[in-house]
PDB file of C-alpha atoms and ligand atoms in Angstrom:
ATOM      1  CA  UNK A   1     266.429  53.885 226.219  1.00 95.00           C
ATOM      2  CA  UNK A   2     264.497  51.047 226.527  1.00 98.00           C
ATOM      3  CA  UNK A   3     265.278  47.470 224.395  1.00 98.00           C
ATOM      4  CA  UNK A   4     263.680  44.791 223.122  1.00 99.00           C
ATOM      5  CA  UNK A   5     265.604  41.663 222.191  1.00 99.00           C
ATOM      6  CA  UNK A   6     265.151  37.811 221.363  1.00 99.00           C
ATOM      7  CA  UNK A   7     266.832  35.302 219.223  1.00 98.00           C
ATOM      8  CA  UNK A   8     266.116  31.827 218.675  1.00 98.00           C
ATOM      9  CA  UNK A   9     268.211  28.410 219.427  1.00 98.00           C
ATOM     10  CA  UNK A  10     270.907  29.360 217.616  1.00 98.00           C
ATOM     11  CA  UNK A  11     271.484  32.637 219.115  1.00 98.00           C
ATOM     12  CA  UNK A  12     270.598  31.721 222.731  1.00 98.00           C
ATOM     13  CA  UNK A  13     274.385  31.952 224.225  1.00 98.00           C
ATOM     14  CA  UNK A  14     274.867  35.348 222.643  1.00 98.00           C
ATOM     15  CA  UNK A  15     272.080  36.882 223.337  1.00 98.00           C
ATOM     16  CA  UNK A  16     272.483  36.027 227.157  1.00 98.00           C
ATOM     17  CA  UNK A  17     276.236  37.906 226.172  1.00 98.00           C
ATOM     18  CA  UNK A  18     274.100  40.948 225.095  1.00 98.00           C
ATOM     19  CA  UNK A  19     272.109  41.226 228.128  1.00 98.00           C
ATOM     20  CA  UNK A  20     275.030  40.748 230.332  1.00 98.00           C
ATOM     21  CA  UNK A  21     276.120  43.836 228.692  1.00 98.00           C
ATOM     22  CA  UNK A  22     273.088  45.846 228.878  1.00 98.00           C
ATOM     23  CA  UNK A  23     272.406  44.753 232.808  1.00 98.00           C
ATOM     24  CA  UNK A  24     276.363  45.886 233.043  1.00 98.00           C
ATOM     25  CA  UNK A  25     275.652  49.489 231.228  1.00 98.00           C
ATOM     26  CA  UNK A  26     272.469  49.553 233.302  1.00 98.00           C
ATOM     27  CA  UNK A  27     270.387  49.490 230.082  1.00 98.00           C
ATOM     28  CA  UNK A  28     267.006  48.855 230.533  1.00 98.00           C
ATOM     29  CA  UNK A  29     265.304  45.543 227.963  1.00 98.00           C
ATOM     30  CA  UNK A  30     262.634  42.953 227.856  1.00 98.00           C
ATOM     31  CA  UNK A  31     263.929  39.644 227.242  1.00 98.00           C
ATOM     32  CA  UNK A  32     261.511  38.176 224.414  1.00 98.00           C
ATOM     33  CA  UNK A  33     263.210  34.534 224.760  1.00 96.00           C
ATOM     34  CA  UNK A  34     263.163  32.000 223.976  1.00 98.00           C
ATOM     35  CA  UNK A  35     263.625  30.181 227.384  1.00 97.00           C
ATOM     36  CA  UNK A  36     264.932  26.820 226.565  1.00 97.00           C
ATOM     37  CA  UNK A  37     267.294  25.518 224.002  1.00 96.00           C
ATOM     38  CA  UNK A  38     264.442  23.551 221.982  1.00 98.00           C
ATOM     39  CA  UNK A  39     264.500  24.359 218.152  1.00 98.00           C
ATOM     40  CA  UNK A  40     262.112  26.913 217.360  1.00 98.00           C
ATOM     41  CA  UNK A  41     260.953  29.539 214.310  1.00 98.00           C
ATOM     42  CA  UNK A  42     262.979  33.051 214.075  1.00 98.00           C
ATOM     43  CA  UNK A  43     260.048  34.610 212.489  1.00 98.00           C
ATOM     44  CA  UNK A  44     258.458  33.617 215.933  1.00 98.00           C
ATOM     45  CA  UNK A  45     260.673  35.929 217.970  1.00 98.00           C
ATOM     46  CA  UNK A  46     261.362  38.466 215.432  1.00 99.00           C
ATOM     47  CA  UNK A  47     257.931  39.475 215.582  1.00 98.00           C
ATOM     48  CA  UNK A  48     257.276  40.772 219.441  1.00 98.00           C
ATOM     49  CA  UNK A  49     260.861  42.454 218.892  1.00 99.00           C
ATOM     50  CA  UNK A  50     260.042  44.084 215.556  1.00 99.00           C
ATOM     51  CA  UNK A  51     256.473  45.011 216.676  1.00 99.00           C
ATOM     52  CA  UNK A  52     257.554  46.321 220.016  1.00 99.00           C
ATOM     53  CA  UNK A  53     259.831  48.541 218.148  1.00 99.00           C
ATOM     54  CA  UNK A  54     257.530  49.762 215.446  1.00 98.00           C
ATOM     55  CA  UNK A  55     254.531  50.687 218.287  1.00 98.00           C
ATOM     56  CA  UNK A  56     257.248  53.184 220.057  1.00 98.00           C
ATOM     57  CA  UNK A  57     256.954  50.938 222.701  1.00 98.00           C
ATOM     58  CA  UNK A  58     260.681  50.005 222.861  1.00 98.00           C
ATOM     59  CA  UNK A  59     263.273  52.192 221.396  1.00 98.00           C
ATOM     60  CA  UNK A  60     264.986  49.883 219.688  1.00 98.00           C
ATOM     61  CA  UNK A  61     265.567  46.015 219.093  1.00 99.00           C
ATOM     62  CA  UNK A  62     268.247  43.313 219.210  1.00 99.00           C
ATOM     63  CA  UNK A  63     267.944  39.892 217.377  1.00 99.00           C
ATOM     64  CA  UNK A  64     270.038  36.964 217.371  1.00 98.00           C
ATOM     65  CA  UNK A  65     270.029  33.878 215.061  1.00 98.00           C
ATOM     66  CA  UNK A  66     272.527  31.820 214.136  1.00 98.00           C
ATOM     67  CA  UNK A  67     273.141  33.610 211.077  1.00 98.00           C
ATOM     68  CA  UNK A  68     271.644  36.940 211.678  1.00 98.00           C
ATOM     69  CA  UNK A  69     269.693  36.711 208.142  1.00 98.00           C
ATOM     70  CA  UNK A  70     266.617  34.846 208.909  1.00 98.00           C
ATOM     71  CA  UNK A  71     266.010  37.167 212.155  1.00 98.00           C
ATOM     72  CA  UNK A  72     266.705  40.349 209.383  1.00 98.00           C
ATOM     73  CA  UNK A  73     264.594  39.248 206.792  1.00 98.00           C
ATOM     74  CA  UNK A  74     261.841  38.925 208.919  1.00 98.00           C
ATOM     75  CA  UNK A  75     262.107  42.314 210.929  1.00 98.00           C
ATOM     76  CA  UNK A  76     262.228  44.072 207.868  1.00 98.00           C
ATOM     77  CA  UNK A  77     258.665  42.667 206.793  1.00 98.00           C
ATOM     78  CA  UNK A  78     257.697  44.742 209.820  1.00 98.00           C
ATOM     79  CA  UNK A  79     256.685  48.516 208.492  1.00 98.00           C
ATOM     80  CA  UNK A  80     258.606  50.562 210.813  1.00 98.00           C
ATOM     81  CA  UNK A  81     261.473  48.609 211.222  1.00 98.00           C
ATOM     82  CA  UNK A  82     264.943  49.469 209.718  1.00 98.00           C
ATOM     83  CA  UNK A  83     267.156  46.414 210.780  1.00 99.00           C
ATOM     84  CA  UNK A  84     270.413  46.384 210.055  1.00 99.00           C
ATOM     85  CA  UNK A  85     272.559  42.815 209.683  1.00 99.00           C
ATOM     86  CA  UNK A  86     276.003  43.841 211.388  1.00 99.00           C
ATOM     87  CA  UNK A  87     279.072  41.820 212.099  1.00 98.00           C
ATOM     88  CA  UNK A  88     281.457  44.949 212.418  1.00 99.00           C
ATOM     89  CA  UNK A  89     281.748  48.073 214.383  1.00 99.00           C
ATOM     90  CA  UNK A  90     282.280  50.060 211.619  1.00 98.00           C
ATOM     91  CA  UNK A  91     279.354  49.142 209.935  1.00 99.00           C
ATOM     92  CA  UNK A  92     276.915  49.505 213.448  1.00 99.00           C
ATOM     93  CA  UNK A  93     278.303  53.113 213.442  1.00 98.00           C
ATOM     94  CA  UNK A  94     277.635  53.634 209.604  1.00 98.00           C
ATOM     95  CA  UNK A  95     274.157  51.951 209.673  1.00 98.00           C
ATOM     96  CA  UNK A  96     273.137  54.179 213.171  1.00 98.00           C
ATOM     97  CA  UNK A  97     274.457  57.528 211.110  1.00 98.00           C
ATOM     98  CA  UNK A  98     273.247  56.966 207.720  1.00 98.00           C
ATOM     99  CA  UNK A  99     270.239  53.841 207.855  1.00 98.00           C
ATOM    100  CA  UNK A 100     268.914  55.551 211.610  1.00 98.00           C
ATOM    101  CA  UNK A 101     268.675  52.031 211.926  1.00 98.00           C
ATOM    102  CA  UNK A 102     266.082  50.985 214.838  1.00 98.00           C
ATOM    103  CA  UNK A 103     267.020  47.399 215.181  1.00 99.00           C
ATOM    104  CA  UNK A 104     270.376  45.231 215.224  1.00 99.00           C
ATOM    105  CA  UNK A 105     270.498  41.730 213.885  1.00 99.00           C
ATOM    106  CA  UNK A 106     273.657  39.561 214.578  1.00 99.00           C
ATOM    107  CA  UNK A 107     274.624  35.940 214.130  1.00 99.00           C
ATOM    108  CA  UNK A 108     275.716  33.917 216.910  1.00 98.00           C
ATOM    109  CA  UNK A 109     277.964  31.469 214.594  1.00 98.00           C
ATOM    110  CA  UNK A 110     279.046  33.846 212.744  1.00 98.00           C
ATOM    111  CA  UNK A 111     281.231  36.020 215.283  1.00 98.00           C
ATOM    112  CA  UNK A 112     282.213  36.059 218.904  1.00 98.00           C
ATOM    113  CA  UNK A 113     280.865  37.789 221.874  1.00 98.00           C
ATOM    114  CA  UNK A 114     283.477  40.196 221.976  1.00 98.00           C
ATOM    115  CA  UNK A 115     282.883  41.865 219.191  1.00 98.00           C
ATOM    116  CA  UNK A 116     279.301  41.222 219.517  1.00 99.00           C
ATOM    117  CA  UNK A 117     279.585  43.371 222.602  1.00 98.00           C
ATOM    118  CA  UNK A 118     281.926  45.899 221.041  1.00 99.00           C
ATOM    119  CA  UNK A 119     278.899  45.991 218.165  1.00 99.00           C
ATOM    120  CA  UNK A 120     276.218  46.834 220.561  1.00 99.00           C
ATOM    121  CA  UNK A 121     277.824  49.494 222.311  1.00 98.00           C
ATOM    122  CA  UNK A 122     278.813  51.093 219.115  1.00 98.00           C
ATOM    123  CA  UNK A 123     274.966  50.965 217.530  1.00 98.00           C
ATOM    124  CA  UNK A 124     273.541  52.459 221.148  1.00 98.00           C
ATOM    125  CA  UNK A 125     275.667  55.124 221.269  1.00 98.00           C
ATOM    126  CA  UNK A 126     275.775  56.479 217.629  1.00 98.00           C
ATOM    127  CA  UNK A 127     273.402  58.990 217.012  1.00 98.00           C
ATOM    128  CA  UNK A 128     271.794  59.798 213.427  1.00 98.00           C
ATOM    129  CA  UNK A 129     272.993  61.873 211.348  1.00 97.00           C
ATOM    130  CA  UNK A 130     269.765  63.374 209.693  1.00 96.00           C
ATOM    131  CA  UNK A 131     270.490  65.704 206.866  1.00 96.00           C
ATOM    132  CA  UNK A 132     270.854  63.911 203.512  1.00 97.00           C
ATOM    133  CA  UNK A 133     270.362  60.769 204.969  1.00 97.00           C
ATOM    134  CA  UNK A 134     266.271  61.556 206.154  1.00 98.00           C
ATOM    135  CA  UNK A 135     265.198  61.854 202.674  1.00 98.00           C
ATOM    136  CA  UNK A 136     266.469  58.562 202.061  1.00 98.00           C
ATOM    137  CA  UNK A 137     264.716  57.023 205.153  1.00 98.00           C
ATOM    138  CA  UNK A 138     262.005  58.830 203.459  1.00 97.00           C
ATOM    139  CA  UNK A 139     262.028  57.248 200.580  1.00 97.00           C
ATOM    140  CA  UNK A 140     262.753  53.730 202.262  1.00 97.00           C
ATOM    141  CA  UNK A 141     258.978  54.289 203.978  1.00 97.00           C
ATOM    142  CA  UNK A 142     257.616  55.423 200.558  1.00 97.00           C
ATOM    143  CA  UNK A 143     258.615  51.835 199.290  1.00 96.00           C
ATOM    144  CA  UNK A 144     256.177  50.250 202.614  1.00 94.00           C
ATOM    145  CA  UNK A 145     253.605  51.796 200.764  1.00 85.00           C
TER     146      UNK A 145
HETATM  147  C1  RB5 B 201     268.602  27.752 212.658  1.00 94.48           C
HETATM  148  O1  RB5 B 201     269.184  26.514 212.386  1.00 94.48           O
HETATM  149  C2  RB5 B 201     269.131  28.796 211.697  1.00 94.48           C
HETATM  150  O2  RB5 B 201     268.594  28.569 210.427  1.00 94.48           O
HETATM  151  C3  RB5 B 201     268.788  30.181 212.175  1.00 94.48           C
HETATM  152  O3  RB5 B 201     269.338  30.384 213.428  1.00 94.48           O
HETATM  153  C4  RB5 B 201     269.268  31.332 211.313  1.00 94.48           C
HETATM  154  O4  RB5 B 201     270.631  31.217 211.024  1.00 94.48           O
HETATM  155  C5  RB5 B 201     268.455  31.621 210.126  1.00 94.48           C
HETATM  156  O5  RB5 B 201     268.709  32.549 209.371  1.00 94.48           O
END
């Protein structure tokens, strides 16, 4: 599995959490930045994430705000992408079963990097569930147009 994840200043600290994590579960990612701690535009580094994602040429994507909603928003303009807004495990299983959800969003201010961690490892390792749920994904790409 190969990731692709970025935030922007306000999600700096925790995404260098997350990648901790994935170098530690030998997880294989491109870092899409940014590299300093200047304020800059979410929809900036949503966009390499979200495209990278939607090519097939990462198999899923991880962005941090401070908030998690701008990063969403603007990943979900991106046809293709299916990014879920979690802040709970039980919702990063549910949206990885039911949503086949192909990129997290999370907000740095919003909670810790414990359970930011405990998030991430949920979402990689829960599978889709397919069934009922792929007409529905269906229907979410009929509304893309
Ligand atoms: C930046 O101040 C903040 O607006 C951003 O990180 C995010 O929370 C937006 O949704």
């Amino acid at each position: 599995m190969k990731i692709a994840i970025s935030s922007d200043h306000g999600g700096n600290n925790l995404r260098k959490e997350i990648m901790s994590l994935l170098d530690d579960l030998d997880i294989s990612y491109e870092d899409f930045g940014p590299q300093s701690s200047d304020s800059v535009d979410y929809p900036d580094y949503a966009k390499p994430v979200a495209d990278g994602v939607a090519s097939g040429k990462f198999d899923r994507g991880i962005l941090i705000c401070g908030t998690g909603i701008g990063m969403s928003i603007a990943a979900n303009k991106v046809k293709g992408i299916r990014c879920a807004l979690v802040h709970d495990v039980f919702s990063a299983k549910a949206t990885r079963c039911h949503n086949d959800s192909n990129v997290l969003a999370m907000g740095e201010r919003v909670i810790g990097p414990g359970l930011a961690c405990e998030i991430v490892k949920a979402w990689l390792n829960t599978d889709f569930e397919g069934g009922r749920h792929t007409r529905r994904i269906d229907k979410i790409s009929e509304l893309e147009g």
